[in-house]
mmCIF file of C-alpha atoms and ligand atoms in Angstrom:
data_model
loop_
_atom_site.group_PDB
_atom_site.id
_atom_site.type_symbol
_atom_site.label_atom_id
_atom_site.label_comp_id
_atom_site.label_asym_id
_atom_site.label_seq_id
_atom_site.Cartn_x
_atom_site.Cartn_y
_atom_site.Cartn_z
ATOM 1 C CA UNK A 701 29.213 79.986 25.828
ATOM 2 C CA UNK A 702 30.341 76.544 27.249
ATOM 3 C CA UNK A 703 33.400 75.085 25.673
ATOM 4 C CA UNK A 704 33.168 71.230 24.693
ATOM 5 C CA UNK A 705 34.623 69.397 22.050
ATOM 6 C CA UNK A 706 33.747 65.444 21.051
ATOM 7 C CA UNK A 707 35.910 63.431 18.668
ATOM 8 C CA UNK A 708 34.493 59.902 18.124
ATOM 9 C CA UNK A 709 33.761 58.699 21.484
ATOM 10 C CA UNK A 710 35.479 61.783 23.846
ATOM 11 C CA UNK A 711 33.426 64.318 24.924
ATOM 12 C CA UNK A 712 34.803 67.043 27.296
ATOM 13 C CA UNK A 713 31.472 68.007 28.245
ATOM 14 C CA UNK A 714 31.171 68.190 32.362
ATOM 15 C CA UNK A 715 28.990 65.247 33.292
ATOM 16 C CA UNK A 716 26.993 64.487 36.260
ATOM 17 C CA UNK A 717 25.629 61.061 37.166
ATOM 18 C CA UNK A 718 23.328 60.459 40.047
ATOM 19 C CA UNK A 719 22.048 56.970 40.892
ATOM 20 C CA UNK A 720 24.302 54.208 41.168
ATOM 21 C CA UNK A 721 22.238 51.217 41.046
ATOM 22 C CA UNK A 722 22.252 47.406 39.179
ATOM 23 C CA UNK A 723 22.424 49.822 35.738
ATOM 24 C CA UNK A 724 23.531 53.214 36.569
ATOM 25 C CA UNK A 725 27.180 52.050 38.115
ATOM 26 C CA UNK A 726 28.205 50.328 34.868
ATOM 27 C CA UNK A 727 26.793 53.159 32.724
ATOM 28 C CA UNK A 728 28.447 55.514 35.177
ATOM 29 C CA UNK A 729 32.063 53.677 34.336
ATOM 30 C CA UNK A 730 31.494 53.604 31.003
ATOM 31 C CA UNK A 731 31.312 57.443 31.106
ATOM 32 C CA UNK A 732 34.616 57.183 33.518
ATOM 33 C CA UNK A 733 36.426 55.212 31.168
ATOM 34 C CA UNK A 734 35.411 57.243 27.978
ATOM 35 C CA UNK A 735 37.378 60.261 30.631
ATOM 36 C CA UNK A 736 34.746 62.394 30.920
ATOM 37 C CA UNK A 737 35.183 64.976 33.663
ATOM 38 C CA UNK A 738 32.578 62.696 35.945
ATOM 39 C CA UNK A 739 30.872 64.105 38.932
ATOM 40 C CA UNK A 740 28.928 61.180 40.981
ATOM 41 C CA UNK A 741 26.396 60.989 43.448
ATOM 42 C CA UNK A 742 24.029 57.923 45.030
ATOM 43 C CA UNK A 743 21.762 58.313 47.833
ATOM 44 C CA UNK A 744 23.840 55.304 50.184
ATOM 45 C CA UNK A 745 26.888 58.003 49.861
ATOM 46 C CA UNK A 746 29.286 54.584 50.549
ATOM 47 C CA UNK A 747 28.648 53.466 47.080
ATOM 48 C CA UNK A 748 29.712 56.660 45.066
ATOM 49 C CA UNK A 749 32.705 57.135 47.871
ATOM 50 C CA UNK A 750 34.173 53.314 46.076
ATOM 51 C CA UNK A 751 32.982 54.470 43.215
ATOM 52 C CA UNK A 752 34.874 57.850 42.890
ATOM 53 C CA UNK A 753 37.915 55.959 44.372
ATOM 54 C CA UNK A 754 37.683 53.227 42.101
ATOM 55 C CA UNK A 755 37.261 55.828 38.817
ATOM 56 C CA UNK A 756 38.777 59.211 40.060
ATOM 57 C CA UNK A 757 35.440 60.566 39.469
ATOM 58 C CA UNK A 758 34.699 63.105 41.654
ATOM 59 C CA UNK A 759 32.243 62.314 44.722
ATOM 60 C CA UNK A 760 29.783 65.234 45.137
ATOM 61 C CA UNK A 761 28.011 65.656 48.561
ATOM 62 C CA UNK A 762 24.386 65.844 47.406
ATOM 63 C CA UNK A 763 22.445 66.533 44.261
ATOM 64 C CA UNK A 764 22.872 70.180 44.359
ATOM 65 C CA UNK A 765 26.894 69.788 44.486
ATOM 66 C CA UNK A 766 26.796 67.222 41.650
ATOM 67 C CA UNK A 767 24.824 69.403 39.294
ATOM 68 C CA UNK A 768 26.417 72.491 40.264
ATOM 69 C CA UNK A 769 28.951 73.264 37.009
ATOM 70 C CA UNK A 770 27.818 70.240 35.026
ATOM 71 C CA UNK A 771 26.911 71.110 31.461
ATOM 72 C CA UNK A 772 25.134 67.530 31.186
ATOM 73 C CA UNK A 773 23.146 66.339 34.346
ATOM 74 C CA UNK A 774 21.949 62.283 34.292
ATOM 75 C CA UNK A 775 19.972 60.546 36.564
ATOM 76 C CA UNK A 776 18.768 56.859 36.545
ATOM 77 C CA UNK A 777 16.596 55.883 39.430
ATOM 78 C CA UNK A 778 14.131 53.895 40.081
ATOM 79 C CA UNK A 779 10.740 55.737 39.240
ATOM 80 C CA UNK A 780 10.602 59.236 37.738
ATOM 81 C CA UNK A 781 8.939 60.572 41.077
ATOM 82 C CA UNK A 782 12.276 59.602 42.681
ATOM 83 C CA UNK A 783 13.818 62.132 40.477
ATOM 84 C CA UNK A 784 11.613 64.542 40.525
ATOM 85 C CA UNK A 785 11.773 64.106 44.346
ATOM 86 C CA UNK A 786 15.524 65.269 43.666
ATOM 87 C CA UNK A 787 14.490 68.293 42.544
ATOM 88 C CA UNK A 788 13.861 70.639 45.201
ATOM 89 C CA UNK A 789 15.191 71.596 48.836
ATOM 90 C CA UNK A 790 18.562 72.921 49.449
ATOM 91 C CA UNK A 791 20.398 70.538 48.516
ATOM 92 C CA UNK A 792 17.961 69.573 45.611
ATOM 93 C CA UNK A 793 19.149 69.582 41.784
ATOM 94 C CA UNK A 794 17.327 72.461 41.567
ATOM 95 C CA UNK A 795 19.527 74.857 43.638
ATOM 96 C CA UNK A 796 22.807 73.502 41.795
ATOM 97 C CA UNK A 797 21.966 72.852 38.251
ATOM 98 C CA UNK A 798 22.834 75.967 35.942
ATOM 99 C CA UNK A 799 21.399 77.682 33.314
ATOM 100 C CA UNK A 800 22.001 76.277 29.838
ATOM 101 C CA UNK A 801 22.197 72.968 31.161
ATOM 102 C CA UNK A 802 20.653 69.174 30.024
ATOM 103 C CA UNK A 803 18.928 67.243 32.110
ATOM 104 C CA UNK A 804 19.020 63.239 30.509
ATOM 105 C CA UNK A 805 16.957 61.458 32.637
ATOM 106 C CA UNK A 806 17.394 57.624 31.891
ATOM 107 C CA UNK A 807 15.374 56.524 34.844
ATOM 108 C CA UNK A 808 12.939 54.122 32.914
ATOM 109 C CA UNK A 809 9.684 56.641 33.742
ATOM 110 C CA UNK A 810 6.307 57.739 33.360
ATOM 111 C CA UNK A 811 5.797 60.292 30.716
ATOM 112 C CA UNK A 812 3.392 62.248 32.773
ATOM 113 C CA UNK A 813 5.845 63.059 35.684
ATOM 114 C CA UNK A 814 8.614 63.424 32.984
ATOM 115 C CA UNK A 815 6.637 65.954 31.283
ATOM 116 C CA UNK A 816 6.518 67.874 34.704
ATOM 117 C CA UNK A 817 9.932 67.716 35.458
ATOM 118 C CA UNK A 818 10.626 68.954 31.971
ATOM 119 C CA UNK A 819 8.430 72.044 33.074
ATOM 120 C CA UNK A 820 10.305 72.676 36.261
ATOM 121 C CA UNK A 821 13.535 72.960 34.619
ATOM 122 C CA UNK A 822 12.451 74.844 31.372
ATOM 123 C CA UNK A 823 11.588 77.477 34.376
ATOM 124 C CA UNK A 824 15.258 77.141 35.239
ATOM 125 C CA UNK A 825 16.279 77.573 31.751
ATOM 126 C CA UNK A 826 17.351 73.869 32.021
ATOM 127 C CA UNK A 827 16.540 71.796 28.807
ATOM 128 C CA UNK A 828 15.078 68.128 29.435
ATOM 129 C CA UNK A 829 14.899 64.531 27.802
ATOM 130 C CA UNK A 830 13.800 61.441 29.041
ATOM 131 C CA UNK A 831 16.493 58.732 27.953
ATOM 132 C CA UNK A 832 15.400 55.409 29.191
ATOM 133 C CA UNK A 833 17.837 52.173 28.506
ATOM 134 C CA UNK A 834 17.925 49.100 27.455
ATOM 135 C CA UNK A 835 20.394 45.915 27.166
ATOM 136 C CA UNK A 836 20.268 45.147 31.096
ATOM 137 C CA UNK A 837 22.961 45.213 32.739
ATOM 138 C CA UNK A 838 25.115 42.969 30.414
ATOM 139 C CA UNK A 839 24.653 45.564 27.884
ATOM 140 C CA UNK A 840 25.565 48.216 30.507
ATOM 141 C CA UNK A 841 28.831 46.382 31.277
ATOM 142 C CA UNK A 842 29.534 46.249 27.087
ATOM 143 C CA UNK A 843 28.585 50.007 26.917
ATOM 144 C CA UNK A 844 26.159 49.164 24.562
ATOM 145 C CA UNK A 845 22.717 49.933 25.534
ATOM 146 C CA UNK A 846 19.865 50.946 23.751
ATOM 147 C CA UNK A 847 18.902 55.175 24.409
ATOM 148 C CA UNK A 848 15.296 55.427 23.173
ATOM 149 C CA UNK A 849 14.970 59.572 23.788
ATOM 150 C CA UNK A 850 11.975 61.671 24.196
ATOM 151 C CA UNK A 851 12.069 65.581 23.653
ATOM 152 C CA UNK A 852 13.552 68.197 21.564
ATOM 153 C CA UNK A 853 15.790 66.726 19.072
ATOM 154 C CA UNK A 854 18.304 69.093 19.033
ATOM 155 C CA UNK A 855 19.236 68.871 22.767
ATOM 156 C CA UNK A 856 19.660 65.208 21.875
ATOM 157 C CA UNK A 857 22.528 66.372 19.483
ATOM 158 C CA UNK A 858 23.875 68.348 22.208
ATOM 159 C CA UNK A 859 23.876 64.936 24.473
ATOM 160 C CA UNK A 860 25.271 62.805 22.131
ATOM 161 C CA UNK A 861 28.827 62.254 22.352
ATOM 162 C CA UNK A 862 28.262 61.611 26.050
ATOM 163 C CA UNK A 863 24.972 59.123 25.605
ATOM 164 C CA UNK A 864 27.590 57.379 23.076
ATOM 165 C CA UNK A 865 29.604 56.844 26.133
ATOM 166 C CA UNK A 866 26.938 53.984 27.304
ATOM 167 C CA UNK A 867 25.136 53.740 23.974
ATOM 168 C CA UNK A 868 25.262 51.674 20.830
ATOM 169 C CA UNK A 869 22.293 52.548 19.321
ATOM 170 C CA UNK A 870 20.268 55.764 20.708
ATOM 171 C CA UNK A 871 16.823 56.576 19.009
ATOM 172 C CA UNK A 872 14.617 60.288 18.781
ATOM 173 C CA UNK A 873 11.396 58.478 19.248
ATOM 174 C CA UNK A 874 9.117 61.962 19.973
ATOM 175 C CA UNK A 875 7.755 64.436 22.367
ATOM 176 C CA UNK A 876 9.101 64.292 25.921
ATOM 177 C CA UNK A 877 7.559 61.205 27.554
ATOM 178 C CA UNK A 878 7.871 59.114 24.252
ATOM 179 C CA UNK A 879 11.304 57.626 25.133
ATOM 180 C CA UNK A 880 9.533 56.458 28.174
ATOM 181 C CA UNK A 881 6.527 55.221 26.588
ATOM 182 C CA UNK A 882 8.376 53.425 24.032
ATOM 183 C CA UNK A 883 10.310 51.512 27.036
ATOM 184 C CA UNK A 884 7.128 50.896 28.955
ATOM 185 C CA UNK A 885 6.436 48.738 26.138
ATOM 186 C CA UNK A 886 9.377 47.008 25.485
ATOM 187 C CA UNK A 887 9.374 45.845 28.851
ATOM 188 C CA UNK A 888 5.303 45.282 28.526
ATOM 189 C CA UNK A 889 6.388 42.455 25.937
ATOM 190 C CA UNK A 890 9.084 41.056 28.326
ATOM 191 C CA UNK A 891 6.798 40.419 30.814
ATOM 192 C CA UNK A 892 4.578 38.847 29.129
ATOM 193 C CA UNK A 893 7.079 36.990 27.257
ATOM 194 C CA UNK A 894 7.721 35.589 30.868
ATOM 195 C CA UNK A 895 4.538 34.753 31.963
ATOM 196 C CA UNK A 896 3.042 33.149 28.840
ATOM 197 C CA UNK A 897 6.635 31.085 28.440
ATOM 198 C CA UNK A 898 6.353 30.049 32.315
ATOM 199 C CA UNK A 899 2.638 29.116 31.765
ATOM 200 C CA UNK A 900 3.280 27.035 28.516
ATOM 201 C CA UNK A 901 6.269 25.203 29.096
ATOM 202 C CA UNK A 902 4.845 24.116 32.864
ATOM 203 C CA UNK A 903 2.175 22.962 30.878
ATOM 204 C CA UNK A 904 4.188 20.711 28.355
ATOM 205 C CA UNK A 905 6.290 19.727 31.873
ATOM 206 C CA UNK A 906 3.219 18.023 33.547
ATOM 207 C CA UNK A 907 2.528 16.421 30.356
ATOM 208 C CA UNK A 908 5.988 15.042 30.389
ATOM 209 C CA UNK A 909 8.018 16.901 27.859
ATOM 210 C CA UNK A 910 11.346 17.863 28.970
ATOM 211 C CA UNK A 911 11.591 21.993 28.816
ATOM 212 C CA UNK A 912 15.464 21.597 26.807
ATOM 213 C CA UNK A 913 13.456 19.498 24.119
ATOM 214 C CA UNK A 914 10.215 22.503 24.151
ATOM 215 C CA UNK A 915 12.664 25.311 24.537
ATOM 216 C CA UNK A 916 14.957 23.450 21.278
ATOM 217 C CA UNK A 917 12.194 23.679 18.753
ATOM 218 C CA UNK A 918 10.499 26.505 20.210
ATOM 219 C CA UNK A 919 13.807 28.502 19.436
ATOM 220 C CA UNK A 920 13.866 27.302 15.958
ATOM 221 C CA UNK A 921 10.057 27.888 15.550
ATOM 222 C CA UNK A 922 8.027 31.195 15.481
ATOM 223 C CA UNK A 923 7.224 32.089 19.185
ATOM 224 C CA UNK A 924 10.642 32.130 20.069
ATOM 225 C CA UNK A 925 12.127 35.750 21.952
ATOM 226 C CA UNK A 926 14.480 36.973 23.705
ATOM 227 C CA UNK A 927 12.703 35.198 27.068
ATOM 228 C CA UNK A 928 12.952 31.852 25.217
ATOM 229 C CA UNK A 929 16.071 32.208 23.475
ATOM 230 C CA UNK A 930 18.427 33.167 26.913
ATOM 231 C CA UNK A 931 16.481 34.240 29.977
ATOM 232 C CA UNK A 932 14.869 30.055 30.196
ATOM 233 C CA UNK A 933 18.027 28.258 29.099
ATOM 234 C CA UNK A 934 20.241 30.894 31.206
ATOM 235 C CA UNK A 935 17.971 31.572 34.665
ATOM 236 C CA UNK A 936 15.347 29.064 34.802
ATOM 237 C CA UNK A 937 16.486 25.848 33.768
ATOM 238 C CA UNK A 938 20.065 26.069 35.412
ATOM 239 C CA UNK A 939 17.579 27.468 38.681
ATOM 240 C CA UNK A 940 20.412 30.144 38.877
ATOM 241 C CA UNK A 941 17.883 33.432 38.699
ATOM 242 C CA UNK A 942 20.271 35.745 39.298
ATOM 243 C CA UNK A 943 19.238 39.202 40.496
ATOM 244 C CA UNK A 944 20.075 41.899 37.477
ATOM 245 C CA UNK A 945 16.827 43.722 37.057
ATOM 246 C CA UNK A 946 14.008 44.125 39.788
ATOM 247 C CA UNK A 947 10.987 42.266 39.225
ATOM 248 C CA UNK A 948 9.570 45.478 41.463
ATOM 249 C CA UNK A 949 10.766 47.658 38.628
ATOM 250 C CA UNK A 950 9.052 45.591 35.661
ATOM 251 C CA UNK A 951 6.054 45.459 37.440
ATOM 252 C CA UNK A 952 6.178 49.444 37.745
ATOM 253 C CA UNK A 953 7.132 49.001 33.681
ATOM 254 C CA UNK A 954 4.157 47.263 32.400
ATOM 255 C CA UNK A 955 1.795 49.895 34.622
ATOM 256 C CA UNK A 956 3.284 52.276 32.767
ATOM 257 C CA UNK A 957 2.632 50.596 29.771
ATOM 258 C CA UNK A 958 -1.350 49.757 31.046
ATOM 259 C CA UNK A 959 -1.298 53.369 31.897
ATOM 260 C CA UNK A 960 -0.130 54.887 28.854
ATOM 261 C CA UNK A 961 -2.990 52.340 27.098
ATOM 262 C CA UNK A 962 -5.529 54.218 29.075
ATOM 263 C CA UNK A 963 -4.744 57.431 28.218
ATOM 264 C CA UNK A 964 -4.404 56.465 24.298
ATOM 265 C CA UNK A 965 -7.723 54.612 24.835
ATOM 266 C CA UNK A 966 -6.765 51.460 23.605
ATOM 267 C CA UNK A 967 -8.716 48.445 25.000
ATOM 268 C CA UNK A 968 -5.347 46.449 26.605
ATOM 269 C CA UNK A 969 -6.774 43.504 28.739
ATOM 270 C CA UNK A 970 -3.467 41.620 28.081
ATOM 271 C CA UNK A 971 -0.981 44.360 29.367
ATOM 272 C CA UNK A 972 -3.427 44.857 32.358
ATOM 273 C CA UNK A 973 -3.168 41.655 33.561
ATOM 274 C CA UNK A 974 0.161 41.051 33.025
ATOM 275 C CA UNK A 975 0.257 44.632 35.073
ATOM 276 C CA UNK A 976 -1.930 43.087 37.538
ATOM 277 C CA UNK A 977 0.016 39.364 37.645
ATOM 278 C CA UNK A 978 3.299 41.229 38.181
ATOM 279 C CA UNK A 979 2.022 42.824 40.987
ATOM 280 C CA UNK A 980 0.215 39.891 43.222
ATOM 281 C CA UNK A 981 4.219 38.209 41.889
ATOM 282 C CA UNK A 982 5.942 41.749 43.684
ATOM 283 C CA UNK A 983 3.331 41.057 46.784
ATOM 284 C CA UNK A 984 4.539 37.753 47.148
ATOM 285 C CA UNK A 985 8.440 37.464 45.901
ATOM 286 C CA UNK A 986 9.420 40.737 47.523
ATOM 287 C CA UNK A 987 10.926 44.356 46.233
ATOM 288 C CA UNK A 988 14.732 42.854 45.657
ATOM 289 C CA UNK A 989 13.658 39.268 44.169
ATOM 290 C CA UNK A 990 14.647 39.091 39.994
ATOM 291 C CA UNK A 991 12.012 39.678 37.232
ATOM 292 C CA UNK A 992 12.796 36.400 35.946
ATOM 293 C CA UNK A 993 11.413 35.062 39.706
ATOM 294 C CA UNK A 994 8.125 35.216 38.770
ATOM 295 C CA UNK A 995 8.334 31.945 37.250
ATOM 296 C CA UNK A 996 8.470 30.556 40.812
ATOM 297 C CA UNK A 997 5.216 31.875 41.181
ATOM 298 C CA UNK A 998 3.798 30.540 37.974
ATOM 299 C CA UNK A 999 5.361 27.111 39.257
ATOM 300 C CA UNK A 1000 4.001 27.279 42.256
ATOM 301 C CA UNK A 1001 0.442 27.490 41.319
ATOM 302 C CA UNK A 1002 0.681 25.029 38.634
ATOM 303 C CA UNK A 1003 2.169 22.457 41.053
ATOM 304 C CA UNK A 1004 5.546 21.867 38.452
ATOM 305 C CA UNK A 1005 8.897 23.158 38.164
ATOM 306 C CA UNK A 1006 10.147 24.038 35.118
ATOM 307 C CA UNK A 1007 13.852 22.199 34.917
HETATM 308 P P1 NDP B 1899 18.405 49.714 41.553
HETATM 309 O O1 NDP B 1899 17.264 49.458 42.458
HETATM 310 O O2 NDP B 1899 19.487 48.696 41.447
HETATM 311 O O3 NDP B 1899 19.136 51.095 41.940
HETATM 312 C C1 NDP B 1899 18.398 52.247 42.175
HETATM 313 C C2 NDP B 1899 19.314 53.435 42.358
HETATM 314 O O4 NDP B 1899 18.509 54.565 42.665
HETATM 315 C C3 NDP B 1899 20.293 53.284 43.522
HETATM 316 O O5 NDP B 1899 21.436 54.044 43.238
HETATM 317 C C4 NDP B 1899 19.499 53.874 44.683
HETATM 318 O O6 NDP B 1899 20.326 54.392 45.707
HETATM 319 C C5 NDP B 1899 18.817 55.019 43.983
HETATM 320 N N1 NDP B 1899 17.566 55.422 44.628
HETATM 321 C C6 NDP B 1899 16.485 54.646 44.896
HETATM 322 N N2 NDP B 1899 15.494 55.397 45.422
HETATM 323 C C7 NDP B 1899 15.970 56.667 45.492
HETATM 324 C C8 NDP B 1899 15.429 57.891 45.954
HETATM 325 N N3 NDP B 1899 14.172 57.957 46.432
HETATM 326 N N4 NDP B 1899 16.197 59.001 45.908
HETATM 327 C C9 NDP B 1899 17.453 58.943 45.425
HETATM 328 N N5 NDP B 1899 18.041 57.808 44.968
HETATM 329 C C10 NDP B 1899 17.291 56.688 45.009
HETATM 330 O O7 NDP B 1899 17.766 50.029 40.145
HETATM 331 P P2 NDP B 1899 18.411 49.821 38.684
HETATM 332 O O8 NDP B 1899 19.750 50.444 38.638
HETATM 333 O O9 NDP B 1899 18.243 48.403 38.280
HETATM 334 O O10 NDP B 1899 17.351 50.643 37.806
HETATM 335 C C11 NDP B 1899 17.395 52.061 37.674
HETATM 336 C C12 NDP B 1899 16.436 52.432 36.540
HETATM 337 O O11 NDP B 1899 16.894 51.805 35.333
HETATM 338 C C13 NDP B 1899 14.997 51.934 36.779
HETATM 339 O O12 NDP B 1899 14.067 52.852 36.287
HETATM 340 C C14 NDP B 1899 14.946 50.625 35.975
HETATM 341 O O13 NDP B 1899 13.619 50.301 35.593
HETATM 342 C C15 NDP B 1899 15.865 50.968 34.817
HETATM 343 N N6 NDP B 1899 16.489 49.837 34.131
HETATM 344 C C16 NDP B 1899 17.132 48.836 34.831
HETATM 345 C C17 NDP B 1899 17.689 47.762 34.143
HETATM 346 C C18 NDP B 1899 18.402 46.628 34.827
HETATM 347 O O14 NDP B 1899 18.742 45.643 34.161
HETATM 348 N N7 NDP B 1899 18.687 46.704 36.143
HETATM 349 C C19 NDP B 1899 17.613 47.672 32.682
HETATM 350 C C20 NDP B 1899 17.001 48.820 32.040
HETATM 351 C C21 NDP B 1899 16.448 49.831 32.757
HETATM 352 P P3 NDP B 1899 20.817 53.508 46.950
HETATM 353 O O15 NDP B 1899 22.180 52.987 46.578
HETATM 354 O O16 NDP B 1899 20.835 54.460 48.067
HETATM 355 O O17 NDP B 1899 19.800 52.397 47.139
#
């Protein structure tokens, strides 16, 4: 029987974290800081060496030393084929990670391949959930993301005090692959929030309106979001777009979302374009451009700049 205790946000539970990227490093220190006995590993070692140094977590070798003794293994990649690319070899998850185990995967994924990594590890006697975030990395840096968790409930008890390290609010939403799914769509709506904002407000540009005046009684008005409300006043109109979230990884987001459409079998023209959009936008801007740069491309084919 492994020995943990939790009392409000403490957890001893051994932790592994693997993926130190825009959003896994400041989810990574939030576990630090919370003093969880961390174990961390990235693929560029460099970046987990600084890291460990920086945290006195402990710097494990490769994925099969991280996991090895953790009672709570987490990943956050890029795609959920990257992970499950983690399982296997010698110095795979797979040959560290021991029995009893949880797997929290909060790579933002495709239920599919999460279902089949769930299978792997259920061979292992390893339980699974697929724990996607959101709150960007802002929210990372506040330790107050959003879990949305697919998979058995009760391993998300189990989890808890240590997702609480990096979460503010963390939701059961169903099976495995339904934290995913539920993500997949979030980010769906962002994107299209994007493109439909970028489209409009070049419009009202070329007709002479000022975006600040648009964007003023937009936000006071019903089609105001999230995209209207900060990402346009913050990225766009200062021309800052900084580089927090991967327009690369959105665009793998909403084909999630198109994908998980088609296997429901509901008609989705508008999140299949947007899939397809975000994709001629990751052709042309790049794998390390910004979400938010897709604008550019919007601005470039309607001949205005939105400022
Ligand atoms: P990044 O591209 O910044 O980082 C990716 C991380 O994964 C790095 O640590 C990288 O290692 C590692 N990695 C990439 N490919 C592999 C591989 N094949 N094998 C092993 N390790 C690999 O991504 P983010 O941190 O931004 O995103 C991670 C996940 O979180 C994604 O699924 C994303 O959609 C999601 N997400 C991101 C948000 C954000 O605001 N950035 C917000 C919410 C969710 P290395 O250092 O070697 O490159």
């Amino acid at each position: 029987m492994r020995e943990s205790y939790s009392s409000g946000n403490f957890t001893g539970m051994k932790t592994a974290f693997l993926g130190l990227g825009a959003i896994g490093r400041p989810m990574a220190s939030c576990l630090a800081a919370a003093k969880l006995p961390l174990t961390v590993w990235n693929r560029t070692a460099f970046r987990a060496a600084e890291f460990a140094e920086k945290t006195g977590a402990r710097h494990a070798a490769t994925p099969a030393d991280a996991a090895r003794g953790a009672e709570v293994v987490i990943t956050c990649l890029p795609t959920s084929s990257d992970v499950y690319e983690l399982l296997d070899g010698p110095e795979g998850i797979l040959a560290g990670i021991e029995r009893g185990a949880a797997f929290v995967d909060c790579t933002s994924g495709d239920p599919a391949t999460s279902r089949r990594i769930a299978e792997r590890l259920a061979a292992q006697g390893v339980s699974f959930i697929d724990a996607p975030v959101s709150g960007g990395v802002a929210g990372a840096e506040k330790c107050a993301l959003t879990i949305m968790v697919g998979g058995d409930a009760a391993v998300l008890d189990r989890v808890r005090p240590v997702l609480e390290a990096f979460g503010k609010k963390i939701v059961h939403c169903g099976e495995i692959g339904a934290g995913d799914a539920v993500k997949a769509v979030n980010n769906a709506f962002l994107a299209t929030h994007i493109l439909a904002a970028a489209e409009g407000l070049a419009a009202l540009v070329k007709m002479g309106v000022s975006p600040n005046v648009a964007l003023d009684v937009i936000n006071a008005s019903s089609g105001r979001s999230n995209t209207s409300m900060n990402l346009f006043p913050e990225r766009v109109l200062t021309r800052a777009f900084p580089r927090t979230f991967r327009l690369a990884l959105l665009e793998k987001d909403v084909g999630i979302a198109a994908e998980v459409a088609r296997e429901t079998r509901v008609p989705a023209p508008i999140l299949q374009l947007t899939a397809d959009l975000f994709r001629i936008a990751r052709g042309e801007l790049g794998e390390v451009a910004d979400h938010v740069e897709i604008v550019k491309m919007v601005e470039q084919w309607a001949g205005a700049e939105i400022a």
